[in-house]
Each structure stands twice: as C-alpha cells, then as structure tokens.
Coordinates of C-alpha atoms and ligand atoms in Angstrom, one line a residue:
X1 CA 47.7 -34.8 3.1
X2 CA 45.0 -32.2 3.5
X3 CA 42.8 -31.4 0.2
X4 CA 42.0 -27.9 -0.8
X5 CA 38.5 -27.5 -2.5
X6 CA 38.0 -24.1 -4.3
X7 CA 34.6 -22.9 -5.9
X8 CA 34.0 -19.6 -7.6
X9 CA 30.6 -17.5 -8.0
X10 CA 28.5 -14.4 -7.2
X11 CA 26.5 -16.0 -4.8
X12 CA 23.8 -13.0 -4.7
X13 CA 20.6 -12.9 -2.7
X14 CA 21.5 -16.2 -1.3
X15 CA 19.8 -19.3 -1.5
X16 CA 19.4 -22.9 -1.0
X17 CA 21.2 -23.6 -4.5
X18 CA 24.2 -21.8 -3.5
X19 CA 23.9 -23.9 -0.1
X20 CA 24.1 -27.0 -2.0
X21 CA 27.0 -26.4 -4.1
X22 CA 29.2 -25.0 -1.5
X23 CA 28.3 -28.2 1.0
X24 CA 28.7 -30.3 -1.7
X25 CA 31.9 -28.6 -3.3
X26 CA 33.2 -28.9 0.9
X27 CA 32.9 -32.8 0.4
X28 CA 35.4 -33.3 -2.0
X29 CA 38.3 -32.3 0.6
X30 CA 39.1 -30.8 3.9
X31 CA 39.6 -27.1 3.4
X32 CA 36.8 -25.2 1.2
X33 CA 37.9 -21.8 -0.4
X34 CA 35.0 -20.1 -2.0
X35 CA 35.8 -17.0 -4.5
X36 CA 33.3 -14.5 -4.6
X37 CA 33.1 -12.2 -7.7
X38 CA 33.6 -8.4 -7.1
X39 CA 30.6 -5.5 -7.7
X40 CA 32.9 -4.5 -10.7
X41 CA 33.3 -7.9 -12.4
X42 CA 29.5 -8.5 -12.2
X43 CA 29.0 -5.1 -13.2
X44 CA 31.3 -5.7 -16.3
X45 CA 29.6 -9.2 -17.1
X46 CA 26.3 -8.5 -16.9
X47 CA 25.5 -4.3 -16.8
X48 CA 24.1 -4.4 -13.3
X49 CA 25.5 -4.6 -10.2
X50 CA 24.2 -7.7 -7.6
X51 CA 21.4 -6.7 -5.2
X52 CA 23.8 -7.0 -2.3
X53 CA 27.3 -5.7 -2.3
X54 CA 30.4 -7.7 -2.4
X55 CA 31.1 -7.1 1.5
X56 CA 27.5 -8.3 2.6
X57 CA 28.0 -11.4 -0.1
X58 CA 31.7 -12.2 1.4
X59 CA 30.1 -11.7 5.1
X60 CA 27.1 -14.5 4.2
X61 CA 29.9 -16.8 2.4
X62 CA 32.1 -16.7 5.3
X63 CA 29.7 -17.7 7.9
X64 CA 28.9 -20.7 6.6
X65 CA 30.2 -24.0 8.5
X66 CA 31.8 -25.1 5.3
X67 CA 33.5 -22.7 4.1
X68 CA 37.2 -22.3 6.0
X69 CA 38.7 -18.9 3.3
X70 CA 37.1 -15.7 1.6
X71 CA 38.5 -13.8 -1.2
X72 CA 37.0 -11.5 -3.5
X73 CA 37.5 -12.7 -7.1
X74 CA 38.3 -9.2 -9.1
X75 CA 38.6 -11.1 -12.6
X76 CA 37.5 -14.3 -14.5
X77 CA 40.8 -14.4 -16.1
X78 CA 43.0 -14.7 -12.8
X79 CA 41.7 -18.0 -12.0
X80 CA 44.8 -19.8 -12.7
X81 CA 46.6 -17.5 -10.4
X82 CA 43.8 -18.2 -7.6
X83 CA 44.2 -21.6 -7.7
X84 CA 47.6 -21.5 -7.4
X85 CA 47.9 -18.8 -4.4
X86 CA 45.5 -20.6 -2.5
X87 CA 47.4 -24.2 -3.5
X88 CA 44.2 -25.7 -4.9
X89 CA 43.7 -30.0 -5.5
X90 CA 40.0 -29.4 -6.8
X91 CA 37.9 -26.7 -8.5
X92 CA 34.0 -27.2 -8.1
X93 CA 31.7 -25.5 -10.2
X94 CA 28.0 -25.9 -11.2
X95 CA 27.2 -27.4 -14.6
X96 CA 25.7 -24.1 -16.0
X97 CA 29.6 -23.8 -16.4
X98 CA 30.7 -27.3 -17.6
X99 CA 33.7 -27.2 -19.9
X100 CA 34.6 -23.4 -19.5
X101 CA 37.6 -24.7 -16.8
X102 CA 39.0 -27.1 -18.4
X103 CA 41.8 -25.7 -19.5
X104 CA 42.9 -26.3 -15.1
X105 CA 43.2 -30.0 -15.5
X106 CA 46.6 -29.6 -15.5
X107 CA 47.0 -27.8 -12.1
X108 CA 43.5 -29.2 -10.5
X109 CA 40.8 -31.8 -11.2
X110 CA 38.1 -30.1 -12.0
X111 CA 34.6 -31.3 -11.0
X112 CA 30.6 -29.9 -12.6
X113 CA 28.5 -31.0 -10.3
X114 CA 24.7 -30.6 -11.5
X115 CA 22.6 -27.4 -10.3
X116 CA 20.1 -27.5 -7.4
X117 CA 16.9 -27.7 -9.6
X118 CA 14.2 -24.9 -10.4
X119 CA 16.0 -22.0 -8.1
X120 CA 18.0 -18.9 -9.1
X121 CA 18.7 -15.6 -8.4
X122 CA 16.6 -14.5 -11.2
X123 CA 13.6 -16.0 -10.9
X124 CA 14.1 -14.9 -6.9
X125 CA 14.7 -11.0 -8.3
X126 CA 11.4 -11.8 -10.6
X127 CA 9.3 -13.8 -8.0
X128 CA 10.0 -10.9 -5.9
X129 CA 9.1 -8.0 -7.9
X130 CA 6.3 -9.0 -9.6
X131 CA 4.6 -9.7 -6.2
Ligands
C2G201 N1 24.2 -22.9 -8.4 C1 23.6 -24.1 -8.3 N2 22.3 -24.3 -8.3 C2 21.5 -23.2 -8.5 C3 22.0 -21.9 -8.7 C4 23.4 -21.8 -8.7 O1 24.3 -25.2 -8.1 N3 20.2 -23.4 -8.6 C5 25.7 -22.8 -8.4 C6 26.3 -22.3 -9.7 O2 26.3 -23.4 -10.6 C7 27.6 -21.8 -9.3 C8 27.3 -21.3 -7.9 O3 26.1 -21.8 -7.5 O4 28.6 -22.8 -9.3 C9 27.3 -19.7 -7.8 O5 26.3 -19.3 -8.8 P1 26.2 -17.8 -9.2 O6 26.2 -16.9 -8.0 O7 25.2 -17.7 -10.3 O8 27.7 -17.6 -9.8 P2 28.1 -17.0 -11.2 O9 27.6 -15.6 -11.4 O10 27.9 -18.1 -12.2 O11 29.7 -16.7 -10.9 O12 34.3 -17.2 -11.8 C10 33.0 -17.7 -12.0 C11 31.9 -16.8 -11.5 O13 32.3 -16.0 -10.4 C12 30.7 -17.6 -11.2

C-alpha cells in the first residue's frame, strides 16, 4: 500500500530549509504532496505579499525530485478537506508549527519535524537588503 505524505507552507525565496523539510517530509512515504499558500492568504496573514508570486513558488516546488503533486493552498482552514482530497496517511510540518494540527490525528498522523537551523526567509529578505 502506497503512503501519501502532505506538507503545507509558503516556501518564498527558497532555500536550503525548505529543501530539508520537503526531502525529509518525502521520507516518510512514497508520494509527497506539497501545499503551497496563495498570494492572498499570505497577504491576509501577514499584510505583505511574498517576494515571488504564487506561480513562480508552485513552479520551484514542483521541480523538485521529491515532490510528485502541486496545489495552491487558498485557506488555512481547508486543511481538513486537502488532506482528504488528496487521500493523505501523513502530514509533515516544521516545529515553528508544533501542536496547531493536531486536531488531524484522527484522519492522518501528524509529524513536527525540527527546523533547519539559523535560516529563514526573513533574515534572507534582511541579509539582503541591508547589504
Ligand atoms: N522550515 C524549516 N526550516 C527553516 C525554515 C522553514 O524546516 N529554517 C519549514 C517550516 O517549518 C515549514 C516549511 O519549511 O514547515 C515552509 O515554511 P514557510 O514557507 O515559512 O511556511 P509558512 O508560511 O509557515 O506556511 O498552512 C500552513 C502554511 O501554509 C505554512
């Protein structure tokens, strides 16, 4: 029986940290689905929109030997529905989100794994800016 992984995120101006989570999210079955979040939910979360658009994030995502499906996530509160179209075993998240899925363990198991150290999109944003 074939396991379906799925992992959610913005994945903007991409980097090794983002690498990391989707090879290590791809190792806990044989079929990786990765979520990306739409220009408007990011734009609703956080007041800006990401640096590249949703179609340039979904284009890096989907190249990536991992990853086998691309969707564009359009709202946090439609996971339980995405997990279900997509017929999901696992979800895989970083811990920066630890506990905030639980409420899936009854559909999926649900799996924190610990972020890739000292890298984000942030600091990237600030790094780049200030120099
Ligand atoms: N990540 C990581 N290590 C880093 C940076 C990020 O492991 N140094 C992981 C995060 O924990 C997350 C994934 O990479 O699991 C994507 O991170 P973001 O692009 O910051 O995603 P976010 O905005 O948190 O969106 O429905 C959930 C949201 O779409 C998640």
């Amino acid at each position: 029986m074939s396991r379906t992984v799925m992992t959610f995120g913005t994945f903007d101006v991409f980097h090794v940290g983002h690498l990391r989570i989707i090879e290590r999210a791809a190792s806990f079955g044989d079929r990786l689905v990765v979520g990306v979040s739409a220009d408007e939910l990011n734009f609703k979360k956080k007041q800006r929109y990401p640096v590249f658009t949703q179609d340039e994030r979904v284009a890096i995502i989907a190249a990536l030997k991992p990853v086998d499906e691309v969707f564009v996530e359009e709202s946090l509160e439609l996971k339980r529905h995405y997990l279900q179209e997509y017929a999901a075993d696992v979800l895989v998240m970083g811990d920066d989100w630890a506990g905030r899925f639980d409420e899936f363990k009854d559909l999926v198991e649900v799996v924190y794994l610990p972020r890739t150290p000292a890298i984000s999109t942030t600091a990237l944003i600030e790094k780049i800016s200030g120099a």
